[in-house]
Amino acid sequence: MKNAFSLAACWLILLVYVNYRVDTLPRERPLVVTSWDAFGYYMYLPAGLIYHDFTRLNWLDTADARYHLTGGDGWQAIKLDDGRYTFKYLGGVAIMQLPLFLAWHLVAYLTGAPADGFSPPYQYAISFGALLYCFLALLLLRRFLLGYFSDVVTGCTLLLLALASNLMQYAAGDNGLSHVYLFVLYVLILRATSSWHRKPALFSAAAIGYIIGLATMSRPTEAIMLFIPLLWHTHTPQAARAKWKAVNDHRSHLMITLLFGFIGILPQLIYWKATTGSFIYDVGSKWVFLNPWFRVLLGWEKGWFIYTPVAVLFVAGLFFVKKFEFKNAVIWFCLFNIWIIIAWDEWRYGGSYSTRALVQSYPVFALPLAALSSRALASRWRIPFIAVGLYLIGVNIFQTYQYSKTILHYDDMNRKYYSRIYLNPDPSPLDISLLDVEDMPPKTTDGLHPTLLYRLDRQTPLSAPAGEKLPLWDTALGAKTGTTWIEVQARILAPGHLWHSFLAASLTQGDSSRSARVRLYSPISNNDSVNEYRFFMRLPFSAPRLEVYLTTDYGFRGEIRSLTITRWDKKPAP
């Protein structure tokens, strides 16, 4: 079969994605993918097609109580001065979800499931429908790449793009968000742009306009997609002259593009007019273009180059696109796109795996990646390149599963913690403590002298109201000798009371103090079991007072099964 390798790559990607989606389906509760940000994009459909209520939202409290959609306070809708509501998120994603919604609305009726827009048929439709969209987009991207690159290069590019990046999480895991739907639109804009430049036609001109309009109606910053058709085929002065001559010769196509771009955003303008009285409404975003957050790329919290290291190849590939007609379009789009993403004031982008706001534009990054891959596979660096690619795929799949278990945390990552969980299939309570504790524990206790300060080995019930501290033990410590560590270990059972409760220790001497705490609801804790906790603190003072206690934001009721506090001293060399 012609081009069999790249086709097999697409099917392998689908197999991995479906397996991940099935493996991570919740076992103890119904699947709900339309929650938090995803609910903000989706809520247009049930509001309009089932409840016929866009502005009062009388249906929301009932749905939220049953399915836990909003995260608690309904921030996905903005309350206006007249008491009505308008949605914070734009409606482009809902338009792309509409076929899935309608199909499974019918299934809900036929199966007797609640036809309320949020019951399991709708959730599975959105989740597995997004997977289908992604697979079809990968097939289209494959055909597009084959117009420029060989079958092997295309297949390798697709495997790296889909299996070595955080696309896997947002196409197969958190796929109620906008990213996978916009991923489809980026593939389509590449196809439509290439098609028009090869043979100008009204259909491709209209498609370019509508795709950009729909993408802008999904996330306004996706209007940057305009750079792709604007700068396509301008890689040489001769090509640029030929391109602008073609545009001049087909001025009616430009009008069609503008018209269909307006059609793409028109539903949002109508919605805003109906709910706010104005065609344009500011939903409240802020950018800091002159002082962007480079930690979005390099920070240990969610840095793109750190947690999605294949992104280094995406960017390096920009140096290898010189001969291609898409050179200027890709280079300028990628640079402006990255700058916009790192300049958003809310630089963490909520709970996320790596930098999720770049995921949708990966079809554009596929082009420099393919250019680099083509060069590497044709050189003496072929074997190292393949080895690095396989390593990056393995790391990403492993980390994506870690993310699904919250071991790779959605918001609290740091360098010390990441170093302990990197490719670690079974992190210990001490490893997990570095999510919260600044002090890196000693690599070994060899050479350290232990002194047992306190041990509790009996089952002891504990309870505390919200906001209170529950003392466990305190004492005055003797003078430190050289390097000194305090180690706290505990076994705690608190069904239903782990969330926002902490095991803590504080050291005080005069007006100076230092404290540390670890969360009870950790990535390796089990709500209904006895859980183990362990952390170290470096002793900063000569003879401080040590206090060990529990704190709780929402109330605590449970048992402490054991508590051990040990002092480790390393005496200075004589």
Coordinates of C-alpha atoms in Angstrom, one line a residue:
M1 CA 0.0 0.0 0.0
K2 CA 1.3 3.5 -0.9
N3 CA 2.3 5.6 2.0
A4 CA 1.5 2.8 4.4
F5 CA 3.8 3.9 7.2
S6 CA 2.1 7.3 7.8
L7 CA -1.3 5.7 7.7
A8 CA -0.2 3.1 10.2
A9 CA 1.1 5.9 12.4
C10 CA -2.4 7.5 12.4
W11 CA -4.0 4.2 13.5
L12 CA -1.4 3.6 16.2
I13 CA -2.1 7.1 17.5
L14 CA -5.8 6.4 17.6
L15 CA -5.2 3.1 19.4
V16 CA -3.0 4.8 22.1
Y17 CA -5.6 7.6 22.5
V18 CA -8.6 5.3 22.8
N19 CA -6.7 3.1 25.3
Y20 CA -5.8 6.1 27.4
R21 CA -9.4 7.4 27.3
V22 CA -10.8 4.1 28.4
D23 CA -8.1 3.5 31.0
T24 CA -8.8 6.9 32.6
L25 CA -12.6 6.7 32.7
P26 CA -13.8 7.2 36.3
R27 CA -14.7 4.0 38.0
E28 CA -16.6 5.4 41.0
R29 CA -18.6 8.1 39.4
P30 CA -20.1 9.0 36.0
L31 CA -17.9 10.5 33.4
V32 CA -18.3 14.3 33.2
V33 CA -16.1 16.1 30.7
T34 CA -18.3 19.2 30.4
S35 CA -17.0 20.7 33.7
W36 CA -15.0 23.8 34.6
D37 CA -13.7 25.5 31.4
A38 CA -15.2 22.8 29.2
F39 CA -18.7 23.6 30.7
G40 CA -18.2 27.3 29.7
Y41 CA -17.7 26.3 26.1
Y42 CA -20.5 23.7 26.1
M43 CA -23.3 25.4 28.0
Y44 CA -24.6 27.1 24.9
L45 CA -26.0 23.8 23.6
P46 CA -28.2 22.7 26.6
A47 CA -29.1 26.3 27.4
G48 CA -30.4 26.9 23.8
L49 CA -31.6 23.5 22.7
I50 CA -33.0 22.0 25.8
Y51 CA -33.8 24.7 28.4
H52 CA -34.4 27.7 26.0
D53 CA -32.8 29.9 28.7
F54 CA -29.6 31.8 27.9
T55 CA -30.1 34.7 30.3
R56 CA -31.8 33.6 33.5
L57 CA -30.1 30.2 33.9
N58 CA -32.9 28.8 36.0
W59 CA -31.7 25.3 35.1
L60 CA -28.1 25.7 36.2
D61 CA -28.3 25.1 39.9
T62 CA -30.1 21.8 39.4
A63 CA -27.7 20.6 36.8
D64 CA -24.7 21.7 38.8
A65 CA -25.9 20.0 41.9
R66 CA -26.3 16.7 40.0
Y67 CA -23.3 16.7 37.8
H68 CA -20.8 19.1 39.4
L69 CA -20.2 21.3 36.4
T70 CA -19.1 24.7 37.4
G71 CA -16.6 24.1 40.2
G72 CA -18.8 25.7 42.7
D73 CA -19.6 29.3 41.9
G74 CA -20.9 29.5 38.3
W75 CA -18.1 31.7 37.1
Q76 CA -18.6 30.5 33.5
A77 CA -21.5 33.1 33.3
I78 CA -21.2 36.8 34.0
K79 CA -24.1 38.5 35.9
L80 CA -25.1 41.7 34.3
D81 CA -26.5 44.8 36.0
D82 CA -30.1 43.9 35.1
G83 CA -29.8 40.5 36.8
R84 CA -29.5 38.5 33.6
Y85 CA -26.4 36.5 32.5
T86 CA -24.1 36.3 29.6
F87 CA -21.6 33.5 29.0
K88 CA -18.0 34.2 29.7
Y89 CA -16.8 31.8 27.1
L90 CA -17.4 32.2 23.4
G91 CA -19.6 29.8 21.4
G92 CA -17.4 28.5 18.5
V93 CA -16.6 25.3 20.3
A94 CA -20.3 24.6 20.9
I95 CA -20.9 24.9 17.1
M96 CA -18.4 22.2 16.5
Q97 CA -19.9 20.1 19.3
L98 CA -23.4 20.5 17.9
P99 CA -23.4 17.3 15.7
L100 CA -22.2 15.2 18.6
F101 CA -24.8 16.8 20.9
L102 CA -27.7 16.2 18.5
A103 CA -26.8 12.6 17.8
W104 CA -26.6 11.7 21.5
H105 CA -29.6 13.8 22.4
L106 CA -31.5 11.3 20.2
V107 CA -29.7 8.4 21.9
A108 CA -30.7 9.7 25.3
Y109 CA -34.4 9.7 24.3
L110 CA -34.1 6.2 22.8
T111 CA -32.3 4.7 25.8
G112 CA -34.3 6.4 28.5
A113 CA -31.3 8.3 29.8
P114 CA -32.1 11.8 31.1
A115 CA -32.2 14.1 28.1
D116 CA -30.9 17.0 30.1
G117 CA -27.7 17.7 28.2
F118 CA -25.4 16.3 30.9
S119 CA -26.2 12.6 31.4
P120 CA -23.8 9.9 30.3
P121 CA -24.8 9.8 26.6
Y122 CA -23.8 13.4 26.2
Q123 CA -20.6 13.0 28.1
Y124 CA -19.5 10.0 26.1
A125 CA -20.5 11.8 22.9
I126 CA -18.3 14.8 23.6
S127 CA -15.4 12.7 24.8
F128 CA -15.3 10.0 22.1
G129 CA -16.6 12.4 19.5
A130 CA -13.6 14.7 20.2
L131 CA -11.3 11.6 19.6
L132 CA -13.0 11.0 16.3
Y133 CA -12.5 14.6 15.3
C134 CA -8.8 14.4 16.2
F135 CA -8.3 11.2 14.2
L136 CA -9.9 12.7 11.1
A137 CA -7.8 15.8 11.5
L138 CA -4.7 13.6 11.8
L139 CA -5.7 11.8 8.5
L140 CA -6.1 15.2 6.8
L141 CA -2.8 16.5 8.2
R142 CA -1.2 13.3 6.9
R143 CA -2.4 14.0 3.4
F144 CA -1.3 17.6 3.7
L145 CA 2.2 16.7 4.9
L146 CA 2.6 14.1 2.1
G147 CA 2.4 17.0 -0.4
Y148 CA 5.8 18.2 0.9
F149 CA 7.5 15.2 2.7
S150 CA 8.0 11.5 2.3
D151 CA 5.8 8.8 3.9
V152 CA 8.4 8.0 6.5
V153 CA 9.0 11.7 7.4
T154 CA 5.2 12.2 7.6
G155 CA 4.7 9.2 9.8
C156 CA 7.5 10.2 12.2
T157 CA 6.2 13.7 12.4
L158 CA 2.7 12.6 13.3
L159 CA 4.0 10.1 15.9
L160 CA 6.1 12.8 17.5
L161 CA 3.3 15.4 17.3
A162 CA 0.6 13.2 18.8
L163 CA 2.5 10.9 21.1
A164 CA 5.4 13.0 22.4
S165 CA 3.3 16.1 23.2
N166 CA 0.5 17.2 25.5
L167 CA -1.9 16.8 22.6
M168 CA -2.5 13.4 23.9
Q169 CA -4.0 14.8 27.1
Y170 CA -6.2 17.3 25.4
A171 CA -7.4 15.0 22.6
A172 CA -8.0 11.9 24.7
G173 CA -8.3 13.1 28.3
D174 CA -9.5 16.7 28.9
N175 CA -11.2 16.7 25.5
G176 CA -14.2 18.8 26.5
L177 CA -11.9 21.9 26.2
S178 CA -11.4 23.9 23.1
H179 CA -8.0 22.7 22.1
V180 CA -8.9 19.5 20.1
Y181 CA -11.6 21.3 18.2
L182 CA -9.3 24.2 17.3
F183 CA -6.7 21.6 16.3
V184 CA -9.1 20.5 13.6
L185 CA -9.5 24.1 12.4
Y186 CA -5.8 24.5 12.1
V187 CA -5.5 21.5 9.9
L188 CA -8.4 22.8 7.8
I189 CA -6.8 26.3 7.4
L190 CA -3.6 24.7 6.2
R191 CA -5.5 22.6 3.7
A192 CA -7.6 25.5 2.5
T193 CA -4.7 27.9 2.3
S194 CA -2.6 25.4 0.3
S195 CA -5.5 24.6 -2.0
W196 CA -6.2 28.3 -2.9
H197 CA -2.6 29.0 -3.6
R198 CA -2.3 26.1 -5.9
K199 CA -5.5 26.8 -7.7
P200 CA -7.6 29.8 -6.6
A201 CA -11.2 29.0 -6.2
L202 CA -14.2 30.5 -4.5
F203 CA -14.8 27.5 -2.3
S204 CA -11.3 27.6 -0.7
A205 CA -11.5 31.4 -0.4
A206 CA -14.8 31.0 1.5
A207 CA -13.4 28.2 3.6
I208 CA -10.4 30.3 4.6
G209 CA -12.7 33.1 5.8
Y210 CA -15.1 30.9 7.7
I211 CA -12.4 28.8 9.4
I212 CA -10.7 32.0 10.7
G213 CA -14.1 33.4 11.8
L214 CA -15.1 30.2 13.6
A215 CA -11.7 29.9 15.3
T216 CA -11.9 33.5 16.5
M217 CA -15.4 32.8 17.8
S218 CA -13.9 30.0 19.8
R219 CA -10.9 31.9 21.3
P220 CA -10.4 35.5 20.1
T221 CA -6.6 35.1 20.0
E222 CA -6.9 32.5 17.3
A223 CA -7.5 35.4 14.9
I224 CA -3.7 35.2 14.5
M225 CA -4.5 32.3 12.2
L226 CA -4.9 35.0 9.6
F227 CA -1.1 35.1 9.2
I228 CA -1.2 31.6 7.6
P229 CA -3.0 32.6 4.4
L230 CA -1.6 36.1 4.4
L231 CA 2.1 35.1 4.3
W232 CA 1.8 31.8 2.5
H233 CA 3.8 31.6 -0.7
T234 CA 6.0 34.7 0.2
H235 CA 9.2 32.7 0.8
T236 CA 11.0 34.4 -2.1
P237 CA 10.5 37.8 -3.7
Q238 CA 9.4 36.1 -6.9
A239 CA 6.9 34.0 -5.1
A240 CA 5.6 37.0 -3.2
R241 CA 5.0 38.9 -6.4
A242 CA 3.2 36.0 -8.0
K243 CA 1.0 35.6 -4.8
W244 CA -0.1 39.3 -4.7
K245 CA -0.8 39.2 -8.4
A246 CA -3.0 36.2 -7.9
V247 CA -4.8 38.1 -5.1
N248 CA -5.2 41.1 -7.3
D249 CA -6.5 38.9 -10.2
H250 CA -9.1 37.3 -7.8
R251 CA -10.3 40.3 -5.8
S252 CA -13.7 38.8 -5.6
H253 CA -12.2 35.9 -3.6
L254 CA -10.9 38.4 -1.0
M255 CA -14.4 39.8 -0.6
I256 CA -15.8 36.2 -0.2
T257 CA -13.1 35.5 2.4
L258 CA -14.1 38.6 4.4
L259 CA -17.8 37.8 4.0
F260 CA -17.4 34.3 5.3
G261 CA -15.1 35.4 8.1
F262 CA -17.9 37.7 9.2
I263 CA -20.4 34.8 8.9
G264 CA -18.1 32.7 11.1
I265 CA -18.3 35.2 14.0
L266 CA -21.8 36.4 13.4
P267 CA -23.5 33.9 15.8
Q268 CA -21.4 35.3 18.7
L269 CA -22.3 38.9 17.8
I270 CA -26.0 38.0 17.7
Y271 CA -25.7 36.2 21.1
W272 CA -24.0 39.2 22.7
K273 CA -26.6 41.6 21.3
A274 CA -29.4 39.4 22.6
T275 CA -28.0 39.0 26.1
T276 CA -26.1 42.3 26.7
G277 CA -27.6 44.8 24.3
S278 CA -24.3 45.3 22.5
F279 CA -22.7 43.4 19.5
I280 CA -19.4 43.5 21.3
Y281 CA -18.9 42.5 24.9
D282 CA -15.6 42.4 26.9
V283 CA -15.4 39.1 28.7
G284 CA -12.4 40.2 30.7
S285 CA -9.0 39.1 29.5
K286 CA -5.7 40.9 30.0
W287 CA -2.3 40.7 28.3
V288 CA 1.1 42.0 29.2
F289 CA 2.8 42.1 25.9
L290 CA 5.8 44.2 27.0
N291 CA 6.5 42.0 30.0
P292 CA 5.5 38.4 29.0
W293 CA 5.8 35.4 31.3
F294 CA 8.7 33.4 29.9
R295 CA 8.1 30.9 32.7
V296 CA 5.3 29.6 30.5
L297 CA 8.0 28.2 28.3
L298 CA 10.8 27.5 30.9
G299 CA 9.2 27.5 34.3
W300 CA 9.0 24.4 36.5
E301 CA 5.3 25.0 37.1
K302 CA 4.1 24.1 33.6
G303 CA 7.0 25.0 31.2
W304 CA 6.4 24.0 27.6
F305 CA 10.0 23.1 26.9
I306 CA 10.3 21.2 30.2
Y307 CA 7.1 19.1 30.3
T308 CA 6.7 18.8 26.5
P309 CA 10.4 18.7 25.4
V310 CA 9.5 17.7 21.9
A311 CA 8.6 21.4 21.6
V312 CA 12.3 22.1 21.3
L313 CA 12.2 20.2 18.0
F314 CA 9.1 22.2 17.0
V315 CA 11.1 25.5 17.4
A316 CA 14.4 24.1 16.0
G317 CA 12.6 23.1 12.9
L318 CA 11.9 26.7 12.1
F319 CA 15.5 26.9 10.9
F320 CA 14.9 24.3 8.2
V321 CA 11.8 25.7 6.4
K322 CA 13.7 28.1 4.2
K323 CA 12.9 26.4 0.9
F324 CA 9.2 25.8 1.5
E325 CA 6.3 28.0 0.4
F326 CA 5.0 28.2 3.9
K327 CA 8.3 29.6 5.4
N328 CA 7.1 33.1 6.3
A329 CA 3.6 32.0 7.2
V330 CA 4.9 29.4 9.7
I331 CA 7.8 31.4 11.2
W332 CA 5.8 34.5 11.8
F333 CA 2.7 32.6 13.0
C334 CA 4.7 30.5 15.4
L335 CA 6.6 33.4 16.9
F336 CA 3.5 35.7 17.3
N337 CA 1.5 32.8 18.6
I338 CA 4.0 31.9 21.3
W339 CA 4.4 35.6 22.3
I340 CA 0.6 36.0 22.7
I341 CA 0.4 32.8 24.8
I342 CA 3.2 33.8 27.2
A343 CA 1.8 37.4 27.4
W344 CA -1.6 36.4 28.9
D345 CA -1.9 37.7 32.4
E346 CA -3.3 34.4 33.7
W347 CA -0.1 32.6 32.7
R348 CA -0.9 29.3 34.5
Y349 CA -3.9 28.7 32.2
G350 CA -5.7 27.0 35.0
G351 CA -5.1 23.3 35.8
S352 CA -3.1 21.9 32.9
Y353 CA -0.5 19.6 31.7
S354 CA 2.4 21.7 30.3
T355 CA 1.3 24.8 28.2
R356 CA -2.1 23.7 27.0
A357 CA -2.8 27.0 25.1
L358 CA -0.4 26.0 22.4
V359 CA -1.9 22.6 21.7
Q360 CA -4.4 23.7 19.1
S361 CA -1.7 25.2 16.9
Y362 CA 0.4 22.0 16.7
P363 CA -0.6 21.3 13.1
V364 CA 1.3 24.5 12.2
F365 CA 4.3 23.3 14.3
A366 CA 4.1 20.0 12.4
L367 CA 5.6 21.7 9.4
P368 CA 8.9 22.8 11.0
L369 CA 9.0 19.5 12.8
A370 CA 8.7 17.6 9.5
A371 CA 11.4 19.8 7.9
L372 CA 13.8 19.0 10.8
S373 CA 12.8 15.3 10.7
S374 CA 13.4 15.2 6.9
R375 CA 16.9 16.6 7.4
A376 CA 17.7 14.4 10.4
L377 CA 16.5 11.1 8.8
A378 CA 18.5 11.8 5.7
S379 CA 21.7 12.4 7.6
R380 CA 24.2 10.4 9.8
W381 CA 22.1 11.6 12.8
R382 CA 19.2 9.3 11.7
I383 CA 19.7 6.7 14.5
P384 CA 20.2 9.2 17.3
F385 CA 17.2 11.2 16.1
I386 CA 15.0 8.0 16.1
A387 CA 16.3 7.1 19.6
V388 CA 15.5 10.6 21.0
G389 CA 12.1 10.5 19.3
L390 CA 11.2 7.1 20.9
Y391 CA 12.5 8.4 24.3
L392 CA 10.3 11.5 24.1
I393 CA 7.3 9.4 23.2
G394 CA 7.9 7.1 26.1
V395 CA 8.4 10.0 28.5
N396 CA 5.2 11.8 27.3
I397 CA 3.0 8.7 27.5
F398 CA 4.3 7.9 31.0
Q399 CA 3.9 11.5 32.2
T400 CA 0.4 11.7 30.7
Y401 CA -0.7 8.8 32.8
Q402 CA 1.0 10.4 35.8
Y403 CA -1.0 13.5 35.1
S404 CA -4.2 11.5 35.0
K405 CA -3.4 10.3 38.5
T406 CA -2.4 13.9 39.6
I407 CA 1.2 12.6 40.3
L408 CA 2.3 15.1 37.7
H409 CA 0.2 17.9 39.3
Y410 CA -2.0 20.2 37.4
D411 CA -0.9 23.4 39.2
D412 CA 1.7 22.8 41.9
M413 CA 4.8 21.4 40.1
N414 CA 8.3 22.5 41.1
R415 CA 11.8 21.4 40.2
K416 CA 12.6 19.4 43.3
Y417 CA 9.3 17.5 43.1
Y418 CA 9.7 16.8 39.4
S419 CA 13.2 15.4 39.9
R420 CA 11.7 12.9 42.3
I421 CA 8.8 11.7 40.2
Y422 CA 10.5 11.8 36.8
L423 CA 9.8 8.3 35.3
N424 CA 9.1 7.1 38.8
P425 CA 6.2 4.6 38.7
D426 CA 5.8 4.4 42.5
P427 CA 6.5 7.7 44.2
S428 CA 6.8 7.5 48.0
P429 CA 5.2 9.8 50.6
L430 CA 8.6 11.5 50.9
D431 CA 8.7 12.2 47.2
I432 CA 5.1 13.6 47.3
S433 CA 6.0 15.9 50.2
L434 CA 8.1 18.0 47.8
L435 CA 4.9 19.3 46.3
D436 CA 4.6 21.4 49.4
V437 CA 7.9 21.4 51.3
E438 CA 10.8 23.5 50.2
D439 CA 13.6 21.6 51.9
M440 CA 15.0 18.8 49.8
P441 CA 15.4 15.8 52.2
P442 CA 18.9 14.3 52.6
K443 CA 19.7 11.8 49.8
T444 CA 20.8 9.4 52.5
T445 CA 20.8 9.3 56.3
D446 CA 24.2 7.7 56.3
G447 CA 26.4 9.9 58.5
L448 CA 23.4 11.4 60.3
H449 CA 22.8 10.5 63.9
P450 CA 19.0 9.9 64.7
T451 CA 17.4 11.0 67.9
L452 CA 13.8 9.9 68.4
L453 CA 11.9 12.9 69.8
Y454 CA 8.4 11.5 69.9
R455 CA 6.5 8.3 68.9
L456 CA 2.7 7.7 69.0
D457 CA 1.7 4.1 68.1
R458 CA -1.9 4.0 69.3
Q459 CA -5.1 4.8 67.4
T460 CA -6.2 8.3 68.5
P461 CA -9.4 10.0 67.2
L462 CA -9.0 13.6 66.1
S463 CA -11.5 16.3 65.1
A464 CA -11.3 20.0 64.4
P465 CA -13.7 22.6 62.9
A466 CA -12.8 24.5 59.7
G467 CA -9.9 27.0 60.1
E468 CA -8.6 25.6 63.4
K469 CA -5.2 24.1 64.3
L470 CA -5.1 20.7 66.0
P471 CA -2.0 20.3 68.1
L472 CA -0.3 16.9 68.0
W473 CA 3.0 17.5 69.9
D474 CA 5.4 20.3 70.8
T475 CA 8.7 20.6 72.6
A476 CA 11.8 22.8 73.0
L477 CA 14.7 21.4 71.0
G478 CA 18.3 21.3 72.2
A479 CA 21.1 23.2 70.4
K480 CA 21.8 22.1 66.9
T481 CA 25.2 20.6 66.0
G482 CA 26.2 21.1 62.4
T483 CA 23.5 20.2 59.9
T484 CA 20.3 19.1 61.5
W485 CA 17.0 17.8 60.1
I486 CA 13.6 17.2 61.6
E487 CA 11.7 14.3 60.1
V488 CA 7.9 13.9 60.6
Q489 CA 6.2 10.7 59.7
A490 CA 2.5 9.9 60.3
R491 CA -0.2 7.4 59.4
I492 CA -3.7 9.1 59.2
L493 CA -7.2 7.9 58.4
A494 CA -9.8 10.6 57.7
P495 CA -12.5 9.4 55.2
G496 CA -14.1 12.4 53.6
H497 CA -11.9 14.9 55.5
L498 CA -8.5 14.9 53.6
W499 CA -9.3 17.7 51.2
H500 CA -7.7 20.9 52.3
S501 CA -6.3 19.4 55.5
F502 CA -2.6 19.5 56.2
L503 CA 0.0 17.8 58.4
A504 CA 2.3 20.7 59.5
A505 CA 5.3 21.5 61.7
S506 CA 6.7 24.8 62.8
L507 CA 10.0 25.9 64.3
T508 CA 10.1 29.2 66.3
Q509 CA 12.9 31.0 68.2
G510 CA 12.1 34.4 69.5
D511 CA 10.6 36.5 66.7
S512 CA 11.9 34.1 64.0
S513 CA 9.8 31.2 62.7
R514 CA 9.7 28.7 59.9
S515 CA 7.0 26.2 59.0
A516 CA 6.2 23.4 56.6
R517 CA 3.1 21.4 55.8
V518 CA 2.1 18.6 53.5
R519 CA -1.4 18.1 52.1
L520 CA -3.3 15.1 53.3
Y521 CA -5.2 14.7 50.0
S522 CA -2.1 13.8 48.0
P523 CA -1.7 12.1 44.6
I524 CA -1.0 8.8 46.4
S525 CA -3.6 9.1 49.2
N526 CA -6.8 7.1 49.3
N527 CA -9.8 8.8 50.9
D528 CA -11.0 5.6 52.6
S529 CA -7.7 4.1 53.7
V530 CA -4.9 4.8 56.2
N531 CA -2.4 7.0 54.4
E532 CA 1.3 7.6 55.1
Y533 CA 3.0 11.0 55.2
R534 CA 6.6 11.9 55.6
F535 CA 8.6 15.1 55.2
F536 CA 11.9 16.7 56.3
M537 CA 12.6 20.2 57.6
R538 CA 16.1 21.7 57.9
L539 CA 16.7 23.2 61.4
P540 CA 17.5 26.9 60.9
F541 CA 17.9 28.0 64.5
S542 CA 20.2 27.0 67.3
A543 CA 17.6 25.9 69.8
P544 CA 14.0 26.4 68.6
R545 CA 10.6 25.2 69.7
L546 CA 9.1 22.5 67.5
E547 CA 5.3 22.1 67.1
V548 CA 3.6 19.5 65.0
Y549 CA -0.1 19.9 64.2
L550 CA -2.9 19.5 61.8
T551 CA -4.6 22.4 60.0
T552 CA -7.9 22.2 58.1
D553 CA -9.8 24.6 55.9
Y554 CA -13.0 22.7 55.7
G555 CA -13.0 20.7 59.0
F556 CA -11.4 17.5 60.0
R557 CA -12.6 14.3 61.5
G558 CA -10.4 11.1 61.6
E559 CA -7.8 9.1 63.4
I560 CA -4.0 9.3 63.7
R561 CA -2.7 5.8 63.7
S562 CA 1.0 6.7 64.3
L563 CA 3.2 9.7 64.6
T564 CA 7.0 9.7 64.7
I565 CA 9.3 12.7 65.0
T566 CA 13.0 12.2 64.6
R567 CA 15.9 14.6 64.7
W568 CA 18.9 13.8 62.4
D569 CA 22.2 15.5 63.3
K570 CA 25.4 15.7 61.3
K571 CA 28.2 17.0 63.5
P572 CA 30.7 19.3 61.8
A573 CA 34.1 17.9 61.0
P574 CA 36.6 18.5 63.8

